[in-house]
XYZ file of N, CA and C in Angstrom:
678
model
N 0.367 -1.266 0.050
C 0.149 -0.442 0.140
C 0.450 1.078 -0.210
N 0.876 2.345 -0.812
C 1.627 3.585 -0.813
C 0.746 4.878 0.595
N 1.728 5.030 1.172
C 0.968 6.298 1.883
C 0.241 7.219 1.143
N -0.682 7.793 1.351
C -1.299 9.291 1.254
C -0.334 10.442 1.411
N -0.508 11.651 0.348
C 0.532 12.347 -0.004
C -0.241 13.566 1.274
N 0.559 14.346 1.964
C 0.880 14.627 3.013
C -0.259 15.673 2.558
N -0.015 16.261 1.073
C -1.132 17.428 1.020
C -2.403 17.215 0.797
N -2.775 16.362 0.489
C -3.963 15.333 0.945
C -4.506 15.320 1.438
N -3.944 15.457 3.128
C -4.233 15.176 4.598
C -4.471 16.771 5.462
N -5.638 16.238 5.755
C -6.254 17.241 7.272
C -4.578 17.254 7.945
N -4.724 18.855 8.269
C -3.845 18.995 8.724
C -3.516 18.313 10.088
N -3.906 17.550 11.100
C -4.105 16.976 12.339
C -2.779 15.621 11.616
N -3.863 15.142 10.512
C -3.644 14.293 9.883
C -1.656 14.438 9.329
N -1.645 14.890 8.781
C -0.063 15.609 8.330
C 0.653 15.245 9.802
N 0.247 15.886 10.744
C 0.734 16.491 11.831
C 1.926 14.996 12.333
N 0.454 14.378 11.775
C 0.881 12.582 13.052
C 1.544 12.149 11.947
N 1.299 11.861 10.546
C 2.588 11.167 9.952
C 3.933 11.877 10.201
N 3.961 13.320 10.337
C 5.334 13.271 10.321
C 6.781 13.030 11.993
N 5.154 12.631 12.871
C 5.382 11.719 14.185
C 6.084 10.233 14.683
N 5.026 9.778 15.307
C 4.611 8.436 16.288
C 4.730 7.892 14.693
N 4.154 8.138 13.371
C 4.012 6.772 12.401
C 5.164 6.685 11.434
N 5.678 7.897 11.079
C 7.348 7.785 10.849
C 7.856 7.060 11.081
N 8.228 7.008 12.905
C 8.756 5.926 13.937
C 8.108 4.901 13.481
N 6.815 4.459 13.794
C 6.088 2.915 12.882
C 6.892 2.598 11.467
N 6.997 3.360 11.043
C 6.991 3.395 9.546
C 8.094 2.806 9.272
N 9.637 3.416 10.322
C 11.021 2.633 10.094
C 10.657 1.806 10.895
N 10.135 0.953 11.624
C 10.180 -0.059 12.601
C 9.473 -1.148 10.916
N 8.649 -0.679 10.284
C 7.838 -2.224 9.456
C 9.287 -2.159 8.041
N 10.329 -0.703 8.257
C 10.331 -0.680 7.211
C 11.690 -2.007 7.420
N 11.701 -1.642 8.808
C 13.278 -2.934 9.112
C 12.653 -4.726 9.101
N 11.731 -4.779 9.204
C 11.374 -5.794 9.503
C 10.748 -6.036 8.027
N 10.716 -5.611 7.689
C 10.793 -5.696 5.434
C 11.804 -6.235 5.244
N 13.155 -6.118 5.611
C 14.535 -5.742 4.902
C 14.644 -7.171 5.952
N 15.283 -7.395 7.011
C 14.742 -8.329 7.282
C 14.317 -9.772 6.414
N 12.915 -9.748 6.076
C 12.132 -11.165 5.904
C 12.688 -10.867 4.412
N 12.498 -10.105 3.774
C 13.229 -10.204 2.340
C 14.421 -10.989 2.280
N 15.928 -10.243 3.041
C 16.555 -11.101 3.230
C 16.351 -12.041 3.577
N 16.022 -13.001 4.280
C 15.399 -14.021 4.967
C 15.509 -14.878 4.135
N 14.350 -14.072 3.391
C 13.411 -15.325 2.459
C 14.162 -15.188 0.637
N 15.023 -14.370 1.112
C 16.145 -14.298 -0.642
C 16.968 -16.172 0.202
N 17.527 -15.601 1.319
C 18.499 -16.996 1.603
C 17.663 -18.140 1.592
N 16.631 -18.220 1.698
C 15.949 -19.289 1.861
C 15.813 -20.130 1.043
N 15.599 -19.317 -0.050
C 15.515 -19.679 -1.114
C 16.423 -19.923 -2.018
N 17.447 -19.756 -1.599
C 18.769 -20.096 -2.548
C 18.593 -21.466 -2.325
N 18.465 -22.992 -1.169
C 18.785 -23.856 -0.893
C 17.331 -24.737 -2.219
N 16.654 -23.545 -2.462
C 16.154 -24.400 -3.372
C 16.655 -25.014 -5.339
N 18.009 -23.547 -5.125
C 18.551 -24.823 -6.187
C 19.766 -25.699 -5.364
N 20.011 -26.237 -4.937
C 20.633 -27.345 -4.269
C 19.835 -29.120 -4.849
N 20.215 -30.307 -5.379
C 19.016 -30.505 -5.697
C 19.762 -31.257 -6.566
N 19.371 -33.550 -5.821
C 20.128 -34.529 -6.616
C 18.968 -34.648 -7.745
N 19.406 -35.294 -9.140
C 18.379 -35.580 -9.816
C 17.359 -37.350 -9.257
N 16.119 -37.326 -9.752
C 15.978 -38.729 -8.523
C 15.999 -39.923 -10.087
N 15.954 -41.366 -9.335
C 16.469 -42.196 -10.219
C 17.397 -42.740 -10.868
N 18.653 -42.216 -10.025
C 20.097 -42.309 -9.950
C 19.973 -43.958 -9.722
N 21.195 -44.268 -10.386
C 21.523 -45.972 -9.932
C 22.691 -45.473 -9.519
N 23.529 -46.537 -8.386
C 24.399 -46.326 -7.527
C 25.487 -45.684 -8.007
N 26.142 -45.847 -9.735
C 27.054 -45.087 -9.894
C 26.792 -43.411 -9.823
N 25.428 -43.500 -10.843
C 25.153 -42.040 -10.883
C 24.582 -41.220 -9.195
N 24.669 -41.604 -8.180
C 24.543 -41.103 -6.944
C 26.252 -41.108 -6.333
N 27.295 -41.640 -6.820
C 28.560 -41.237 -6.625
C 29.084 -39.912 -7.197
N 28.325 -40.000 -8.559
C 28.833 -39.257 -9.967
C 28.280 -38.046 -9.294
N 27.248 -38.037 -9.273
C 26.135 -36.238 -9.297
C 26.806 -35.542 -7.884
N 27.122 -35.556 -6.636
C 27.320 -34.767 -6.332
C 28.962 -34.051 -6.830
N 29.778 -34.442 -7.572
C 30.765 -33.863 -8.174
C 30.504 -32.430 -8.677
N 28.971 -33.323 -9.497
C 28.677 -32.551 -10.651
C 28.239 -31.331 -10.663
N 27.648 -31.523 -9.086
C 26.890 -30.218 -8.094
C 27.742 -28.787 -7.644
N 28.531 -29.224 -7.571
C 30.528 -28.761 -6.696
C 29.469 -26.877 -7.562
N 29.758 -26.811 -8.828
C 29.159 -25.605 -8.846
C 27.853 -24.784 -8.572
N 26.703 -25.971 -7.576
C 25.613 -24.802 -7.206
C 25.560 -24.526 -6.121
N 27.024 -25.113 -5.412
C 26.828 -25.384 -3.937
C 27.836 -24.227 -3.828
N 29.044 -23.622 -5.169
C 29.967 -23.224 -4.757
C 28.877 -21.327 -5.244
N 27.809 -21.140 -5.772
C 26.788 -20.486 -5.965
C 26.125 -20.153 -5.103
N 25.817 -21.433 -4.425
C 25.060 -21.021 -3.085
C 25.657 -20.417 -1.919
N 27.043 -20.814 -1.876
C 28.014 -20.270 -0.982
C 28.255 -18.730 -1.151
N 28.523 -18.263 -2.243
C 28.582 -17.032 -2.723
C 27.390 -15.631 -2.432
N 26.279 -16.736 -2.990
C 25.524 -15.444 -3.208
C 24.615 -15.391 -0.929
N 24.971 -16.594 -0.441
C 24.712 -16.710 0.814
C 25.342 -15.504 1.884
N 26.404 -15.503 1.636
C 27.807 -14.233 2.055
C 27.431 -13.335 1.444
N 27.255 -12.949 0.143
C 26.662 -11.838 -0.208
C 25.449 -11.131 -0.102
N 24.353 -12.217 0.258
C 22.953 -11.363 1.136
C 23.630 -10.955 2.939
N 23.890 -11.629 2.979
C 24.605 -11.164 4.574
C 24.825 -9.927 4.899
N 25.849 -9.694 3.674
C 26.874 -8.474 3.455
C 25.309 -7.426 2.629
N 24.943 -7.707 2.512
C 23.937 -6.782 1.839
C 22.636 -6.580 2.862
N 22.629 -7.561 3.956
C 21.358 -7.125 5.115
C 22.351 -6.359 6.057
N 23.801 -6.656 6.090
C 24.642 -5.706 7.228
C 24.583 -4.348 6.664
N 24.368 -3.968 5.648
C 24.728 -2.953 4.629
C 23.125 -2.106 5.222
N 22.064 -2.970 4.799
C 20.783 -1.868 4.998
C 21.013 -1.807 5.959
N 21.001 -2.672 6.734
C 20.789 -2.778 8.724
C 21.715 -1.368 9.099
N 22.918 -0.936 8.903
C 23.345 0.026 8.835
C 23.107 0.989 8.720
N 22.479 1.583 7.808
C 22.245 3.009 7.076
C 20.689 3.011 7.684
N 19.363 2.001 8.088
C 18.654 2.476 8.747
C 18.528 3.027 10.128
N 19.938 2.610 11.084
C 20.152 2.894 12.132
C 20.499 4.112 11.754
N 21.095 4.609 11.029
C 21.198 6.145 10.483
C 19.905 7.201 10.516
N 18.675 6.179 10.484
C 17.477 7.191 10.357
C 16.537 7.193 11.361
N 15.697 8.510 10.932
C 15.121 9.064 12.483
C 13.655 9.109 11.737
N 13.070 9.328 10.270
C 12.731 9.787 10.280
C 12.193 9.031 8.164
N 11.040 8.063 8.286
C 11.714 7.667 6.673
C 10.474 8.373 6.169
N 11.159 9.459 5.168
C 10.148 10.165 3.875
C 9.658 8.974 2.601
N 9.194 9.287 1.471
C 9.008 8.879 0.577
C 9.904 8.698 -0.459
N 10.692 9.295 -0.174
C 12.062 8.947 -1.053
C 12.636 7.919 -0.390
N 12.860 8.052 0.478
C 14.092 6.701 1.091
C 13.187 6.114 1.162
N 11.698 5.519 1.041
C 10.910 4.185 1.350
C 10.979 3.861 -0.296
N 10.613 4.726 -0.839
C 11.264 4.149 -2.875
C 12.071 3.762 -3.391
N 13.582 4.546 -2.399
C 14.535 3.496 -2.605
C 15.296 2.375 -2.229
N 14.702 2.509 -0.616
C 14.512 0.980 0.364
C 14.214 -0.047 -0.858
N 12.945 0.001 -1.090
C 11.814 -0.665 -1.329
C 12.409 -1.254 -2.692
N 12.733 -0.353 -3.750
C 13.873 -1.119 -5.033
C 15.290 -1.638 -4.161
N 15.923 -1.110 -3.095
C 16.099 -2.650 -3.483
C 16.651 -3.669 -2.786
N 14.840 -3.850 -1.865
C 15.350 -4.998 -1.744
C 13.589 -5.300 -2.917
N 13.516 -4.674 -3.547
C 13.566 -5.351 -5.278
C 14.190 -6.896 -5.419
N 15.828 -6.249 -5.668
C 16.942 -6.291 -6.440
C 17.969 -7.587 -5.781
N 17.689 -7.460 -4.022
C 17.736 -8.239 -2.823
C 17.037 -10.004 -3.444
N 15.484 -9.545 -3.532
C 14.602 -10.999 -3.675
C 14.988 -11.597 -4.713
N 15.822 -10.875 -6.268
C 15.916 -11.572 -7.690
C 17.135 -12.384 -7.615
N 17.797 -12.109 -6.383
C 19.406 -12.706 -6.094
C 19.282 -14.250 -6.125
N 18.350 -15.094 -6.385
C 18.226 -16.237 -6.155
C 17.863 -16.495 -7.692
N 17.203 -15.958 -8.898
C 17.412 -16.382 -9.676
C 18.763 -15.997 -10.849
N 19.939 -15.345 -10.652
C 20.984 -15.478 -11.673
C 21.928 -15.753 -11.028
N 21.645 -16.186 -9.381
C 22.329 -17.471 -8.383
C 21.536 -18.691 -9.489
N 20.618 -19.516 -9.445
C 20.586 -20.500 -10.150
C 21.064 -20.190 -11.562
N 20.697 -19.617 -11.871
C 20.942 -19.601 -14.007
C 23.197 -19.231 -13.723
N 23.212 -18.808 -12.355
C 25.103 -19.150 -12.364
C 25.619 -20.347 -12.566
N 25.168 -21.474 -11.645
C 25.091 -22.495 -11.367
C 24.227 -23.906 -11.847
N 23.922 -23.049 -13.172
C 23.705 -24.107 -14.265
C 24.483 -23.487 -15.384
N 24.539 -22.371 -15.979
C 25.339 -22.383 -17.053
C 26.526 -21.572 -16.648
N 27.602 -22.107 -15.976
C 29.098 -21.255 -15.488
C 29.398 -20.511 -16.465
N 29.168 -21.383 -17.838
C 30.311 -20.719 -18.684
C 29.636 -19.374 -19.534
N 28.557 -19.364 -19.239
C 27.418 -18.545 -20.058
C 27.940 -17.311 -19.906
N 27.837 -16.056 -20.588
C 28.323 -15.028 -20.659
C 26.973 -13.828 -19.642
N 25.766 -14.174 -20.474
C 24.516 -13.932 -20.040
C 24.570 -13.787 -18.177
N 24.823 -15.073 -18.078
C 24.521 -15.949 -16.554
C 25.145 -14.535 -15.600
N 27.099 -14.958 -15.930
C 27.941 -14.118 -15.568
C 27.501 -13.118 -14.760
N 27.112 -12.488 -16.303
C 27.207 -10.616 -16.227
C 25.449 -10.413 -15.810
N 25.117 -11.441 -15.395
C 23.552 -11.582 -14.973
C 23.988 -10.555 -13.424
N 24.634 -12.028 -12.663
C 25.389 -12.158 -11.598
C 25.837 -10.967 -11.082
N 26.916 -10.744 -11.888
C 27.541 -9.111 -11.122
C 27.022 -8.138 -10.695
N 25.585 -8.060 -12.917
C 24.843 -6.545 -12.639
C 24.275 -6.873 -10.971
N 23.500 -7.391 -10.884
C 22.604 -7.894 -9.527
C 23.070 -6.939 -8.635
N 24.557 -7.824 -8.077
C 25.303 -7.400 -6.840
C 25.373 -6.616 -7.129
N 25.952 -5.850 -8.172
C 26.429 -4.190 -8.337
C 25.033 -3.672 -7.665
N 24.266 -3.731 -8.783
C 23.089 -2.308 -8.608
C 22.331 -2.939 -6.779
N 22.623 -3.857 -6.431
C 22.228 -3.268 -4.665
C 22.653 -2.590 -4.066
N 24.649 -3.302 -4.129
C 25.094 -1.897 -2.807
C 25.022 -0.621 -3.541
N 24.589 -0.786 -5.408
C 24.580 0.739 -5.751
C 23.900 1.553 -4.946
N 22.037 0.845 -4.467
C 21.532 1.550 -4.213
C 21.543 1.992 -2.332
N 22.078 1.286 -1.612
C 22.846 1.343 -0.574
C 23.535 2.857 -1.053
N 24.361 2.926 -2.227
C 25.449 3.942 -1.658
C 24.230 4.882 -2.096
N 23.180 5.319 -3.370
C 22.205 5.916 -2.760
C 21.515 6.605 -1.769
N 21.165 5.060 -0.669
C 20.719 5.440 0.470
C 21.441 6.440 0.867
N 22.786 5.866 1.207
C 23.302 6.968 2.191
C 23.803 8.242 2.002
N 23.956 8.581 0.557
C 23.757 9.696 -0.308
C 22.482 11.268 0.594
N 21.547 10.253 -0.088
C 20.271 10.420 -0.120
C 19.749 11.313 2.164
N 20.814 10.653 2.792
C 20.786 10.745 4.574
C 21.199 11.787 4.586
N 22.718 11.884 3.690
C 23.858 13.013 4.089
C 23.197 14.284 3.418
N 22.080 14.382 2.958
C 21.853 15.407 2.755
C 20.137 15.957 3.116
N 19.653 15.449 3.548
C 18.595 15.117 4.849
C 19.038 16.140 6.252
N 17.597 16.299 6.256
C 18.397 17.661 7.291
C 18.437 16.955 9.241
N 19.184 17.720 9.756
C 19.604 16.952 10.499
C 18.387 16.266 11.687
N 16.941 16.471 11.775
C 15.873 16.513 12.671
C 15.370 14.705 12.010
N 15.672 14.119 10.940
C 15.606 13.596 9.571
C 16.471 11.585 10.249
N 17.719 12.563 10.121
C 18.533 11.557 10.046
C 20.293 11.327 11.923
N 20.321 10.463 12.036
C 21.049 10.962 13.235
C 22.540 11.455 12.409
N 23.055 11.868 13.099
C 24.992 12.924 12.980
C 26.029 11.793 12.714
N 26.112 11.595 11.668
C 27.438 10.757 11.281
C 28.706 11.314 10.895
N 29.714 10.875 12.574
C 31.137 11.191 12.270
C 31.873 10.453 10.849
N 33.275 11.274 10.443
C 33.062 11.571 9.065
C 34.092 9.649 9.259
N 34.658 9.873 10.036
C 34.848 8.177 9.507
C 34.049 7.017 9.636
N 32.889 7.135 10.136
C 31.967 6.315 10.190
C 31.211 6.288 8.145
N 31.480 7.831 8.098
C 30.650 7.918 7.075
C 31.486 7.589 5.404
N 32.801 7.278 5.452
C 33.489 6.929 5.057
C 33.519 5.535 4.972
N 33.562 4.835 5.853
C 33.539 3.611 6.061
C 32.184 2.979 5.133
N 31.464 4.099 5.658
C 29.534 3.605 5.097
C 29.598 3.366 3.718
N 30.669 4.527 3.060
C 30.637 4.505 1.616
C 31.716 3.323 1.138
N 32.639 3.323 1.250
C 33.340 2.228 1.043
C 33.935 1.165 0.885
N 32.641 0.401 1.564
C 31.952 -0.804 2.068
C 31.041 -0.959 0.689
N 30.428 -0.533 0.865
C 29.347 -0.953 -0.396
C 29.928 -0.760 -1.774
N 30.638 0.307 -2.104
C 31.169 1.232 -3.013
C 32.701 -0.552 -3.760
N 33.045 -1.390 -2.248
C 33.647 -1.417 -3.244
C 32.969 -3.085 -3.910
N 31.881 -3.278 -3.345
C 31.093 -4.180 -3.924
C 30.588 -3.817 -5.378
N 29.993 -2.342 -5.588
C 29.672 -2.526 -6.760
C 30.833 -1.994 -7.434
N 32.553 -1.705 -7.220
C 33.683 -1.436 -8.359
C 33.911 -2.847 -8.594
N 33.581 -3.995 -8.055
C 34.338 -4.809 -8.281
C 33.334 -5.646 -8.795
N 32.056 -5.681 -8.631
C 30.325 -6.875 -9.679
C 30.715 -5.292 -10.629
N 30.539 -4.414 -11.176
C 30.462 -3.802 -11.633
C 31.109 -3.759 -12.890
N 32.847 -4.420 -12.253
C 33.282 -4.657 -13.649
C 33.362 -5.888 -14.028
N 33.190 -6.845 -13.035
C 32.847 -7.906 -13.390
C 31.855 -8.171 -14.684
N 30.487 -7.422 -14.316
C 29.998 -7.735 -15.674
C 29.711 -7.211 -16.782
N 30.826 -5.728 -17.129
C 31.611 -6.472 -18.187
C 32.538 -7.160 -19.248
N 32.963 -7.391 -18.186
C 34.160 -8.402 -18.261
C 33.842 -9.867 -19.090
N 32.325 -10.217 -18.297
C 31.788 -11.934 -18.125
C 31.296 -11.658 -19.673
N 30.980 -10.137 -20.938
C 30.204 -10.416 -21.864
C 31.519 -10.504 -23.013
N 33.167 -10.736 -22.448
C 33.721 -11.109 -23.194
C 34.333 -12.344 -22.715
N 33.948 -12.324 -21.428
C 35.151 -13.759 -21.230
C 33.985 -14.281 -20.063
N 33.809 -14.485 -19.592
C 33.059 -15.400 -18.655
C 33.775 -15.732 -17.002
N 34.825 -16.315 -17.333
C 35.560 -17.291 -16.737
C 36.886 -16.076 -16.031
N 37.012 -15.101 -16.589
C 37.977 -13.971 -15.489
C 36.594 -13.140 -15.317
N 35.681 -12.692 -15.513
C 35.226 -12.249 -14.765
C 34.612 -12.836 -13.202
N 34.701 -14.424 -12.968
C 34.535 -14.828 -11.681
C 35.550 -14.415 -11.108
N 37.131 -14.964 -11.644
C 38.145 -14.533 -11.298
C 38.145 -13.506 -10.557
N 37.271 -12.215 -11.339
C 37.346 -10.755 -10.801
C 36.687 -10.797 -9.554
N 35.944 -11.434 -8.495
C 35.096 -11.370 -8.239
C 36.480 -11.624 -7.067
N 37.392 -11.979 -7.123
C 38.102 -12.077 -5.961
C 38.536 -11.293 -5.596
N 38.841 -10.171 -6.715
C 39.137 -8.964 -5.625
C 38.425 -8.483 -4.128
N 37.732 -9.044 -4.518
C 36.490 -8.388 -3.176
C 36.929 -8.485 -1.908
N 38.006 -9.721 -2.042
C 38.862 -10.612 -0.622
C 39.515 -9.428 0.168
N 40.795 -8.622 -1.043
C 41.016 -7.986 -0.365
C 41.126 -6.325 -0.151
N 39.994 -5.945 -1.372
C 38.945 -4.495 -0.812
C 38.807 -4.679 0.155
N 37.750 -5.980 0.562
C 36.913 -5.806 1.717
C 38.313 -5.367 2.872
N 38.900 -6.033 2.963
C 40.470 -6.408 3.992
C 40.913 -5.308 4.413
N 40.828 -4.596 3.547
C 42.166 -3.509 3.399
C 40.601 -1.750 3.908
N 39.030 -2.086 3.583
C 38.307 -1.122 3.359
C 38.417 -1.254 5.581
N 37.310 -2.485 5.788
C 38.151 -2.693 7.078
C 39.347 -2.489 7.762
N 40.346 -3.160 7.451
C 41.722 -2.104 7.998
C 41.724 -0.550 8.560
N 41.271 0.070 7.294
C 41.288 1.313 7.325
C 40.269 2.104 8.405
N 39.163 1.751 8.121
C 38.341 1.867 9.229
C 38.712 1.649 10.463
N 39.709 0.625 10.937
C 39.860 0.640 12.421
C 40.480 1.511 12.449
N 41.516 1.694 11.709
C 42.874 2.705 11.955
C 42.012 4.169 12.399
N 41.258 4.689 12.189
C 40.106 5.758 11.645
C 39.821 6.198 13.121
N 39.788 7.532 13.290
C 39.291 8.026 14.650
C 38.079 7.908 15.466
N 37.419 7.498 16.658
C 36.131 7.346 16.738
C 35.497 6.134 16.799
N 34.062 6.197 18.213
C 33.699 4.922 18.199
C 32.611 4.118 17.956
N 31.999 5.521 17.790
C 30.064 4.743 16.733
C 29.880 5.857 16.747
N 28.334 5.523 16.537
C 27.601 6.376 16.494
C 26.795 7.535 17.655
N 26.999 6.400 18.257
C 26.810 7.231 19.545
C 27.572 7.671 20.440
N 29.192 8.337 20.453
C 29.636 9.120 20.500
C 29.598 10.510 20.331
N 28.743 11.244 19.157
C 27.785 12.246 18.698
C 27.051 12.853 19.094
C-alpha cells in the first residue's frame, strides 16, 4: 500500500505522519528488510538438488557435478548477509522515513529478492556470458542502491537523520563501494570472458580487508559518540 500524500491530508493527520507514524514506518521497513533478506537466503537452497532415479554409479557421480551449485549458493549467501548488514547499518542512521527513502529502499529489496534467479543461472550455466554478467550486475546494483540511500541520508535535514562522524561516513561509503566496483567491472568483463569475470570477484577479498583495516585505524568509536 502507498501512503497518502501529506498535501492531501487534513492538518491534524499531516502532523501525525510527521511523528509516531514515521517512526512506525521505520520499524516496518526494518522488519520488511529482514524478511526479504531471510526469504532470499532460504530460496537459494531450492537450487540445491539431486536428480531422482539415479543408479549407484550416478548417485556417487552426481555430487561432483553439483559443486558449482554449492559454490554459487555459498557466494550468494555470503553476499546476502553483507547486503543485509549494509541495509541495517543504513537504517540505524534514520530517524524518520520519508517517501523518497522508502521507495529507494523498496527498490533495493526488489533487487535482493531477485538474487536467487541469477544464482540459479550462474550455477547451471557457469560458462555463459549472460549468466555471469547478470549475476554481477544484480550484485552491483544492490550496493549501488545502498550508496544512493546513504547519500540521500547525508543530504537530509538533521531531525530526520542521526549525525554521522566523518570516519563512519567513509566506511559506509567504502564498504558497498568496493562491491559496486568489483561486480560492476565483472559484469562488463563477463560479456567477453565469463571465466575472467568470475576471477575478478576474488578482488573483493583484499578490497574488503583493506576497507576494514582502514576503518579500524580511523578515529572515533561509533554513532553514539556524537
